[in-house]
Amino acid sequence: MAPPTFMGLSGRPLSLAVSTVATTGFVLFGYDQGVMSGIITAPAFNNMFEATRDNSTMQGTVTAIYEIGCLFGAMFILGVGDLLGRRRAMIIGGIIMMCGVIIQITSQASATPLAQFIVGRVVMGVGNGINTSTIPTYQAECSKTSNRGLLICIEGGVIAFGTLVAYWIDYGASFGPADLTWRFPIAFQIVFALIISIPMIFLPESPRWLLTHERYEEAERVISALRGYEIGSEETNLERDLIVDSIRASGGFEKSTPMKVLFTNGKTQHFRRMLLGASSQLMQQVGGCNAVIYFFPLLFENSIKQSHNISLLLGGVNMIVYSIFATFSWFFIERIGRRRLFLYGTLGQMLSMVIVFACLIPDNPMAARGAAVGLFTYIAAFGATWLPLPWLYPAEINPIKTRAKANAVSTCTNWLFNFLIVMVTPIMVTNIGWGTYLFFAAVNACFLPIIWFFYPETARRSLEEIDIIFAKGNAENISYVKAAEDLPFLQPEEIEEYAVRYGLLDTAQRAHERVGGHAHVDPEKEQVSDGPTAVRSSDSVETP
């Protein structure tokens, strides 16, 4: 019997289709990060939106208001993401983004163009917040252990390619008619939004989400299609059973995880794991990345005293550097690991910011060229490490029960601090000059001990093994960094043994052959029977 198909695809081609759509979502994210940088100071844009002319506060507001929309989108997923599912959320996110683009590009001088443009930015942000909260989770839950890190790093890395495309479209459009200068770069985003929304109508839902909602036949079909197995094969049953055990271990089958579960610890360590994911997003933002990405041309004009045209051109070159280094993690994420990449990237960013502020102190054009070098080395270090890692780490560090909500919290954190940094950067550059870069150097230095003492390594671990790392640390009262170092790499057959050892499962009875239907829960005994597993569950989620 042939494997089931979606869009006529199964196995590797289907996984590639899933990854392509997921990756396009982050290309669009990167594109929108870069598109405003080239048009915010363009004469044609300032003529249409007079309030932005030579006004760093308004420039920051128009650019940063997008992040408020993204925050609302992430909060929407935090509330209803578990009910919607990954697939429907991504379709809705793409449609909302298209609506936001249309609102922006139809602004007319005869009406209230700035208000309309800001509304469009917020609406588009809502769609992007939905997508960026959902896509890493969807990719992680559809991927194999062996390539999960690579695929999500590719997603994070292509943010740089989206930004690169935006910078060069901005630069090319700057030579065209006044309307083309800003309307076309913004309108081009619809292409990416269509690539997300239309294929997702035909692609599968996450098998882990389906199993959480006890939709067993659909989940088995998706697992078989993604892996290229026959329905009912031993491989399909094993993967299904491991996922079901993971769901039971993290607290059972619920259509929507209550918010209070995010704040529990015990053997599942939901709260700690949510904080780890959210802190990585916070550090990505306050490390200064968007101070460079959004405002690179502005920084060159104001800090290094270059013309608008030269600043745009250098911004495009910087994005080429950014894109090249963004591919670094694709080849080394599993070999070097998450922890070391976090540490190396932090050191690179800190030293780059030191170079920038030191070269700006003398306040002369020759020394300022050294600051340009610092900005280039910063974006290289960021692209190779901190660009993809905060999208990967929350998606894999959180357990299946809280993954959607915890990942949404991480994304909310990203957008909240993204807004803060984008809002204050032009004001900081105007008022304290080189002190802006000293601030970011000091902030990066603070990251090092946090990563060293609190971030366990997750490279080459299945999502179910990561659950065991935290159960081991809690049971043995050791640091979770040490627990990750001490735990051997487990085969699928060994995962259950360790889950029982550390109290994630209360019995090890398994039904490798299905008996008379699917699992159901007896509310009196809380016994799962007649299905993928036969495990008795006590409260696996403990309060702190």
Coordinates of C-alpha atoms in Angstrom, one line a residue:
M1 CA 0.0 0.0 0.0
A2 CA 1.4 3.4 -0.9
P3 CA 1.7 6.2 1.7
P4 CA -1.2 8.7 1.9
T5 CA -0.6 12.0 0.1
F6 CA -1.4 15.8 0.4
M7 CA -1.2 17.9 -2.8
G8 CA -0.2 14.6 -4.4
L9 CA 3.0 14.5 -2.3
S10 CA 4.3 12.2 0.5
G11 CA 7.6 11.6 2.3
R12 CA 10.4 14.0 1.5
P13 CA 8.6 16.0 -1.2
L14 CA 5.7 16.7 1.2
S15 CA 8.1 17.7 4.0
L16 CA 9.9 20.0 1.5
A17 CA 6.5 21.6 0.6
V18 CA 5.7 22.2 4.3
S19 CA 9.2 23.7 4.8
T20 CA 8.9 25.9 1.7
V21 CA 5.6 27.5 2.9
A22 CA 6.9 27.9 6.5
T23 CA 10.1 29.5 5.1
T24 CA 8.2 31.9 2.9
G25 CA 6.4 33.2 6.1
F26 CA 9.8 34.2 7.5
V27 CA 10.9 35.7 4.1
L28 CA 7.9 37.9 4.4
F29 CA 8.7 38.7 8.0
G30 CA 12.3 39.7 7.0
Y31 CA 11.0 41.7 4.0
D32 CA 8.8 43.8 6.2
Q33 CA 11.6 44.4 8.6
G34 CA 13.7 45.9 5.9
V35 CA 11.2 47.6 3.6
M36 CA 10.6 50.7 5.8
S37 CA 14.3 51.4 6.2
G38 CA 14.8 52.5 2.6
I39 CA 11.6 54.6 2.3
I40 CA 11.2 56.2 5.7
T41 CA 13.5 59.1 4.7
A42 CA 12.8 59.0 0.9
P43 CA 11.6 62.5 -0.4
A44 CA 8.5 61.0 -2.1
F45 CA 7.4 59.2 1.1
N46 CA 8.0 62.4 3.2
N47 CA 6.0 64.4 0.6
M48 CA 3.0 62.1 1.0
F49 CA 3.4 61.8 4.8
E50 CA 4.7 65.3 5.8
A51 CA 4.8 64.5 9.5
T52 CA 7.7 62.0 8.9
R53 CA 10.0 64.7 7.4
D54 CA 13.1 65.3 9.6
N55 CA 11.2 64.0 12.6
S56 CA 12.9 61.1 14.2
T57 CA 10.1 60.5 16.7
M58 CA 7.5 60.2 14.0
Q59 CA 9.8 58.0 11.8
G60 CA 10.2 55.7 14.7
T61 CA 6.5 55.6 15.4
V62 CA 5.5 54.8 11.8
T63 CA 8.1 52.1 11.7
A64 CA 7.5 50.7 15.1
I65 CA 3.7 50.7 15.1
Y66 CA 3.9 47.5 13.0
E67 CA 5.3 45.8 16.1
I68 CA 2.2 46.7 18.1
G69 CA 0.1 44.9 15.4
C70 CA 2.5 41.9 15.6
L71 CA 2.0 41.9 19.4
F72 CA -1.8 41.8 19.0
G73 CA -1.4 38.9 16.5
A74 CA 0.8 36.9 18.9
M75 CA -1.7 37.6 21.7
F76 CA -4.5 36.3 19.5
I77 CA -2.6 33.0 19.1
L78 CA -1.9 32.9 22.8
G79 CA -5.7 33.0 23.3
V80 CA -7.1 30.8 20.6
G81 CA -4.1 29.2 18.8
D82 CA -4.8 25.8 20.4
L83 CA -8.3 25.8 19.2
L84 CA -7.6 27.1 15.7
G85 CA -4.7 24.7 14.9
R86 CA -1.5 25.6 13.1
R87 CA -2.8 25.3 9.5
R88 CA -5.9 27.6 9.9
A89 CA -3.9 30.1 11.8
M90 CA -1.3 30.4 9.0
I91 CA -4.1 30.8 6.4
I92 CA -5.7 33.6 8.5
G93 CA -2.4 35.3 9.1
G94 CA -1.6 35.5 5.4
I95 CA -5.0 36.9 4.5
I96 CA -4.8 39.6 7.2
M97 CA -1.4 40.6 5.9
M98 CA -2.7 41.1 2.4
C99 CA -5.5 43.3 3.8
G100 CA -2.9 45.4 5.6
V101 CA -0.8 45.9 2.5
I102 CA -3.9 47.0 0.5
I103 CA -4.8 49.6 3.2
Q104 CA -1.2 51.0 3.1
I105 CA -0.8 51.3 -0.6
T106 CA -4.2 53.0 -1.2
S107 CA -3.3 56.0 1.0
Q108 CA -4.1 59.2 -0.8
A109 CA -2.9 62.8 -0.1
S110 CA -6.4 64.1 -0.4
A111 CA -7.6 62.1 2.7
T112 CA -5.7 61.4 5.9
P113 CA -2.8 59.4 4.5
L114 CA -0.7 59.0 7.6
A115 CA -3.6 57.7 9.7
Q116 CA -4.5 55.2 7.0
F117 CA -0.9 54.1 6.5
I118 CA -0.5 53.5 10.3
V119 CA -3.7 51.5 10.4
G120 CA -2.4 49.4 7.5
R121 CA 0.9 48.8 9.3
V122 CA -1.0 47.6 12.4
V123 CA -3.3 45.3 10.4
M124 CA -0.4 43.8 8.6
G125 CA 1.4 43.4 11.9
V126 CA -1.5 41.4 13.3
G127 CA -1.1 38.9 10.4
N128 CA 2.6 38.7 10.9
G129 CA 2.3 38.2 14.6
I130 CA -0.1 35.3 14.0
N131 CA 2.3 33.7 11.5
T132 CA 5.5 34.1 13.5
S133 CA 3.8 32.6 16.6
T134 CA 2.6 29.6 14.6
I135 CA 5.1 28.7 11.9
P136 CA 8.0 27.6 14.1
T137 CA 5.7 25.4 16.1
Y138 CA 4.2 23.9 13.0
Q139 CA 7.6 23.2 11.5
A140 CA 8.9 21.7 14.7
E141 CA 5.9 19.4 15.0
C142 CA 6.1 18.2 11.4
S143 CA 9.9 17.7 11.3
K144 CA 12.1 14.7 12.1
T145 CA 14.6 15.1 15.0
S146 CA 17.5 14.9 12.7
N147 CA 16.6 18.0 10.7
R148 CA 14.3 20.0 13.0
G149 CA 17.1 22.4 14.0
L150 CA 18.2 22.9 10.4
L151 CA 14.7 23.6 9.1
I152 CA 13.8 26.1 11.8
C153 CA 17.3 27.7 11.4
I154 CA 16.6 28.0 7.7
E155 CA 13.3 29.7 8.6
G156 CA 15.1 32.2 10.9
G157 CA 18.0 32.6 8.4
V158 CA 15.7 33.5 5.5
I159 CA 14.6 36.6 7.5
A160 CA 17.9 38.0 6.3
F161 CA 17.1 37.1 2.6
G162 CA 13.7 38.9 3.0
T163 CA 15.4 41.9 4.3
L164 CA 18.0 41.8 1.5
V165 CA 15.2 41.7 -1.1
A166 CA 13.5 44.6 0.6
Y167 CA 16.6 46.8 0.7
W168 CA 17.4 46.3 -3.0
I169 CA 13.8 46.8 -4.1
D170 CA 13.8 50.0 -2.1
Y171 CA 17.0 51.1 -3.8
G172 CA 15.8 50.2 -7.3
A173 CA 12.4 51.9 -6.7
S174 CA 14.1 55.1 -5.5
F175 CA 15.0 55.8 -9.1
G176 CA 11.4 55.5 -10.3
P177 CA 8.4 57.9 -10.1
A178 CA 7.4 59.3 -6.8
D179 CA 4.5 56.8 -6.2
L180 CA 6.6 53.8 -7.2
T181 CA 9.3 54.8 -4.7
W182 CA 7.2 53.6 -1.7
R183 CA 4.0 52.0 -3.0
F184 CA 5.6 49.2 -5.0
P185 CA 8.0 47.9 -2.3
I186 CA 5.1 47.7 0.1
A187 CA 2.7 46.1 -2.4
F188 CA 5.3 43.4 -3.3
Q189 CA 4.6 41.7 0.1
I190 CA 1.3 40.4 -1.3
V191 CA 3.3 37.9 -3.4
F192 CA 4.7 36.2 -0.2
A193 CA 1.4 36.3 1.6
L194 CA -0.3 34.4 -1.3
I195 CA 2.5 31.7 -1.2
I196 CA 1.7 31.2 2.5
S197 CA -2.1 31.2 2.4
I198 CA -3.0 29.2 -0.8
P199 CA -0.8 26.1 -0.3
M200 CA -1.8 25.8 3.4
I201 CA -5.4 25.1 2.3
F202 CA -4.0 21.7 0.9
L203 CA -1.1 20.9 3.3
P204 CA -1.6 18.8 6.4
E205 CA -2.2 19.9 10.0
S206 CA 0.4 19.2 12.6
P207 CA 0.2 15.6 13.8
R208 CA 0.9 16.6 17.3
W209 CA -2.0 19.1 17.3
L210 CA -4.3 16.4 15.9
L211 CA -3.3 13.9 18.6
T212 CA -3.8 16.5 21.3
H213 CA -7.4 16.9 20.0
E214 CA -7.7 13.1 19.9
R215 CA -8.2 13.0 16.1
Y216 CA -6.2 9.7 15.7
E217 CA -7.1 8.7 12.1
E218 CA -6.1 12.1 10.8
A219 CA -2.9 12.1 12.8
E220 CA -1.9 8.7 11.6
R221 CA -2.5 9.7 8.0
V222 CA -0.4 12.9 8.4
I223 CA 2.5 11.0 10.1
S224 CA 2.4 8.4 7.4
A225 CA 2.3 11.0 4.6
L226 CA 5.1 13.2 6.1
R227 CA 7.4 10.2 6.7
G228 CA 6.5 8.2 3.6
Y229 CA 5.2 5.3 5.7
E230 CA 2.1 3.1 5.1
I231 CA -0.8 3.7 7.3
G232 CA -0.7 1.1 10.2
S233 CA 3.0 0.4 9.7
E234 CA 5.1 -0.2 12.8
E235 CA 7.0 3.1 12.2
T236 CA 3.8 5.1 12.1
N237 CA 2.5 3.4 15.3
L238 CA 5.8 4.0 17.2
E239 CA 5.9 7.7 16.3
R240 CA 2.2 8.1 17.2
D241 CA 2.7 6.3 20.5
L242 CA 5.7 8.4 21.5
I243 CA 3.7 11.6 20.8
V244 CA 0.7 10.3 22.8
D245 CA 2.9 9.4 25.7
S246 CA 4.4 12.9 25.6
I247 CA 0.9 14.5 25.7
R248 CA -0.1 12.3 28.6
A249 CA 3.2 13.1 30.5
S250 CA 2.6 16.9 30.1
G251 CA -0.9 16.8 31.5
G252 CA -3.3 15.0 29.2
F253 CA -5.6 15.8 26.3
E254 CA -7.2 19.2 26.3
K255 CA -8.5 21.1 23.3
S256 CA -7.0 24.4 24.7
T257 CA -4.4 24.5 27.4
P258 CA -5.4 26.8 30.3
M259 CA -3.1 29.8 30.8
K260 CA -2.4 28.8 34.4
V261 CA -0.6 25.7 33.2
L262 CA 2.1 28.0 31.8
F263 CA 3.0 28.9 35.4
T264 CA 3.5 25.4 36.7
N265 CA 6.8 23.6 37.4
G266 CA 7.3 20.2 38.9
K267 CA 8.6 17.5 36.7
T268 CA 7.4 19.2 33.5
Q269 CA 8.9 22.6 34.3
H270 CA 6.4 24.5 32.1
F271 CA 7.2 27.9 33.6
R272 CA 11.0 27.6 33.5
R273 CA 10.8 26.4 29.9
M274 CA 8.4 29.3 28.9
L275 CA 10.9 31.7 30.5
L276 CA 13.8 30.2 28.6
G277 CA 12.1 30.6 25.3
A278 CA 10.8 34.1 26.0
S279 CA 14.2 35.3 27.3
S280 CA 15.9 34.3 24.1
Q281 CA 13.5 36.5 22.1
L282 CA 13.9 39.3 24.6
M283 CA 17.7 39.2 24.3
Q284 CA 17.5 39.1 20.5
Q285 CA 15.7 42.4 20.5
V286 CA 17.5 44.3 23.3
G287 CA 20.9 43.2 21.9
G288 CA 20.4 45.9 19.2
C289 CA 19.6 43.9 16.0
N290 CA 16.7 46.1 14.9
A291 CA 18.6 49.2 15.7
V292 CA 20.9 48.1 12.9
I293 CA 18.4 46.4 10.5
Y294 CA 15.6 48.9 10.5
F295 CA 17.7 52.1 10.7
F296 CA 21.0 51.1 8.9
P297 CA 20.6 53.9 6.3
L298 CA 19.5 56.3 9.0
L299 CA 22.5 55.4 11.1
F300 CA 24.8 56.0 8.2
E301 CA 23.2 59.4 7.4
N302 CA 23.1 60.6 11.1
S303 CA 26.1 58.9 12.7
I304 CA 28.5 58.5 9.8
K305 CA 27.4 61.5 7.8
Q306 CA 26.7 59.9 4.4
S307 CA 24.2 60.9 1.7
H308 CA 20.8 59.2 1.4
N309 CA 21.8 57.5 -1.8
I310 CA 25.1 56.2 -0.4
S311 CA 23.4 55.2 2.8
L312 CA 20.9 53.1 0.8
L313 CA 23.6 51.5 -1.2
L314 CA 25.7 50.6 1.9
G315 CA 22.5 49.3 3.5
G316 CA 22.0 46.9 0.6
V317 CA 25.6 45.7 0.8
N318 CA 25.2 45.2 4.5
M319 CA 22.2 43.0 3.8
I320 CA 24.2 40.9 1.5
V321 CA 26.7 40.3 4.3
Y322 CA 23.7 39.6 6.6
S323 CA 22.3 37.0 4.2
I324 CA 25.6 35.3 3.7
F325 CA 26.2 34.9 7.4
A326 CA 22.6 33.9 8.0
T327 CA 23.4 30.6 6.2
F328 CA 26.2 29.7 8.8
S329 CA 23.8 28.2 11.3
W330 CA 22.3 25.9 8.6
F331 CA 25.6 24.0 8.5
F332 CA 26.6 24.1 12.1
I333 CA 23.5 24.2 14.3
E334 CA 23.6 20.5 15.1
R335 CA 27.4 20.3 15.1
I336 CA 28.1 23.3 17.3
G337 CA 24.8 23.3 19.3
R338 CA 22.5 26.0 20.5
R339 CA 24.4 27.0 23.6
R340 CA 27.7 27.7 22.0
L341 CA 26.1 29.5 19.1
F342 CA 24.3 31.7 21.6
L343 CA 27.6 32.5 23.4
Y344 CA 29.7 33.1 20.3
G345 CA 27.0 35.3 18.8
T346 CA 26.8 37.4 22.0
L347 CA 30.5 37.9 22.1
G348 CA 30.6 39.0 18.4
Q349 CA 27.7 41.4 18.9
M350 CA 29.3 42.9 22.0
L351 CA 32.7 43.5 20.5
S352 CA 31.1 44.9 17.3
M353 CA 29.2 47.5 19.3
V354 CA 32.4 48.4 21.2
I355 CA 34.1 49.1 17.8
V356 CA 31.1 51.3 16.7
F357 CA 31.0 53.5 19.8
A358 CA 34.8 53.7 20.1
C359 CA 35.1 54.9 16.5
L360 CA 32.3 57.5 16.9
I361 CA 33.8 59.1 20.0
P362 CA 36.4 61.2 18.0
D363 CA 33.5 62.7 15.8
N364 CA 35.5 62.8 12.6
P365 CA 34.7 61.2 9.2
M366 CA 37.8 59.0 9.1
A367 CA 37.2 57.4 12.5
A368 CA 33.5 57.0 11.6
R369 CA 34.5 54.6 8.9
G370 CA 35.6 52.2 11.6
A371 CA 32.1 52.5 13.0
A372 CA 30.8 51.3 9.6
V373 CA 33.1 48.2 10.0
G374 CA 31.6 47.6 13.4
L375 CA 28.0 47.7 12.0
F376 CA 29.0 45.2 9.3
T377 CA 30.6 42.8 11.8
Y378 CA 27.6 43.1 14.1
I379 CA 25.2 42.1 11.4
A380 CA 27.5 39.2 10.5
A381 CA 27.6 37.9 14.1
F382 CA 23.8 38.4 14.5
G383 CA 22.9 36.7 11.2
A384 CA 25.0 33.6 12.0
T385 CA 23.6 33.1 15.5
W386 CA 21.0 35.3 17.1
L387 CA 18.8 35.7 14.0
P388 CA 17.6 32.0 13.8
L389 CA 18.2 30.7 17.3
P390 CA 15.4 32.5 19.2
W391 CA 12.9 31.1 16.7
L392 CA 14.2 27.6 17.1
Y393 CA 14.7 27.5 20.9
P394 CA 11.2 28.2 22.1
A395 CA 9.6 25.9 19.6
E396 CA 11.7 22.9 20.9
I397 CA 12.3 23.8 24.5
N398 CA 8.6 23.9 25.4
P399 CA 6.5 20.6 25.9
I400 CA 3.6 19.7 23.6
K401 CA 1.0 20.8 26.1
T402 CA 2.2 24.4 26.3
R403 CA 4.1 24.7 23.1
A404 CA 1.6 26.8 21.2
K405 CA 0.9 29.2 24.1
A406 CA 4.5 29.4 25.3
N407 CA 5.7 30.0 21.8
A408 CA 3.1 32.8 21.5
V409 CA 4.4 34.3 24.8
S410 CA 7.9 34.2 23.3
T411 CA 6.7 35.9 20.2
C412 CA 4.8 38.5 22.2
T413 CA 8.1 39.2 24.0
N414 CA 9.8 39.6 20.7
W415 CA 7.3 42.2 19.4
L416 CA 7.0 44.1 22.6
F417 CA 10.8 44.7 22.8
N418 CA 11.1 45.0 19.1
F419 CA 8.6 48.0 19.3
L420 CA 10.6 49.5 22.2
I421 CA 13.9 49.3 20.4
V422 CA 12.6 50.5 17.0
M423 CA 10.8 53.4 18.7
V424 CA 13.7 54.6 20.8
T425 CA 16.7 54.0 18.4
P426 CA 16.2 57.2 16.3
I427 CA 15.7 59.2 19.5
M428 CA 18.8 57.7 21.1
V429 CA 21.0 58.3 18.1
T430 CA 19.8 61.9 17.9
N431 CA 20.3 62.7 21.6
I432 CA 23.2 60.6 22.8
G433 CA 25.0 59.6 19.6
W434 CA 27.7 57.0 20.3
G435 CA 26.2 56.3 23.7
T436 CA 23.6 54.3 21.9
Y437 CA 26.1 51.7 20.9
L438 CA 27.8 51.7 24.3
F439 CA 24.4 50.8 25.7
F440 CA 24.0 47.9 23.4
A441 CA 27.5 46.7 24.1
A442 CA 26.8 46.6 27.8
V443 CA 23.5 44.8 27.3
N444 CA 25.1 42.1 25.3
A445 CA 27.7 41.6 28.0
C446 CA 24.9 40.9 30.5
F447 CA 23.6 38.0 28.3
L448 CA 26.7 35.8 28.8
P449 CA 26.1 34.5 32.4
I450 CA 22.4 34.0 31.7
I451 CA 23.1 31.7 28.7
W452 CA 26.0 29.9 30.5
F453 CA 24.1 29.0 33.6
F454 CA 20.5 28.5 32.4
Y455 CA 20.3 27.4 28.8
P456 CA 20.4 23.6 28.4
E457 CA 21.6 22.1 25.1
T458 CA 18.9 20.7 22.9
A459 CA 20.9 19.8 19.7
R460 CA 20.1 16.3 18.3
R461 CA 17.4 15.7 20.8
S462 CA 13.8 14.7 20.0
L463 CA 11.1 16.8 21.4
E464 CA 10.3 14.0 23.8
E465 CA 13.9 13.7 25.0
I466 CA 13.8 17.4 25.9
D467 CA 10.9 16.6 28.2
I468 CA 13.1 14.0 30.0
I469 CA 16.0 16.6 30.4
F470 CA 13.7 18.7 32.6
A471 CA 12.2 15.8 34.5
K472 CA 15.8 14.5 35.2
G473 CA 16.9 17.9 36.5
N474 CA 13.9 18.2 38.7
A475 CA 14.1 14.6 40.0
E476 CA 17.9 14.7 40.7
N477 CA 17.9 18.4 41.9
I478 CA 20.7 19.3 39.5
S479 CA 21.0 22.2 37.0
Y480 CA 19.2 21.6 33.7
V481 CA 22.4 22.4 31.8
K482 CA 24.0 19.5 33.6
A483 CA 21.0 17.3 33.1
A484 CA 21.2 17.9 29.4
E485 CA 25.0 17.1 29.4
D486 CA 24.5 13.9 31.5
L487 CA 21.5 12.4 29.6
P488 CA 22.7 10.0 26.8
F489 CA 21.1 10.3 23.4
L490 CA 18.1 8.0 23.4
Q491 CA 16.6 5.7 20.8
P492 CA 12.8 5.9 20.4
E493 CA 12.5 2.6 22.3
E494 CA 14.4 4.0 25.3
I495 CA 12.4 7.2 25.7
E496 CA 9.5 5.4 27.5
E497 CA 12.0 3.8 30.0
Y498 CA 13.4 7.2 31.0
A499 CA 10.0 8.8 31.1
V500 CA 8.9 6.2 33.6
R501 CA 12.2 6.5 35.6
Y502 CA 11.7 10.3 36.1
G503 CA 8.0 10.1 36.7
L504 CA 6.6 11.5 33.5
L505 CA 4.7 8.2 33.0
D506 CA 3.2 6.2 35.8
T507 CA 3.2 2.9 34.1
A508 CA 5.0 1.5 31.1
Q509 CA 2.3 -0.7 29.7
R510 CA 2.1 -0.1 25.9
A511 CA -0.3 -1.2 23.3
H512 CA 1.9 -1.7 20.2
E513 CA -1.0 -3.3 18.5
R514 CA -4.3 -1.4 18.4
V515 CA -7.1 -3.1 20.1
G516 CA -10.7 -2.2 19.0
G517 CA -10.4 1.5 18.3
H518 CA -8.7 4.6 19.6
A519 CA -7.7 5.8 23.0
H520 CA -10.3 7.3 25.3
V521 CA -10.2 8.7 28.8
D522 CA -12.2 7.3 31.6
P523 CA -12.9 10.4 33.7
E524 CA -13.3 8.3 36.9
K525 CA -10.0 6.4 36.6
E526 CA -8.2 8.7 34.2
Q527 CA -7.2 5.6 32.3
V528 CA -6.3 5.7 28.6
S529 CA -7.2 2.4 27.0
D530 CA -8.0 0.7 23.7
G531 CA -5.6 2.8 21.6
P532 CA -2.1 3.9 20.9
T533 CA -1.1 3.7 24.6
A534 CA -2.4 2.1 27.8
V535 CA -1.1 4.3 30.5
R536 CA -2.6 5.3 33.8
S537 CA -2.0 9.0 34.5
S538 CA -2.0 10.9 37.7
D539 CA -1.6 14.6 37.7
S540 CA 1.6 15.0 35.7
V541 CA 1.5 18.8 35.9
E542 CA 2.5 20.0 39.2
T543 CA 2.3 23.5 40.7
P544 CA 5.5 25.2 41.8

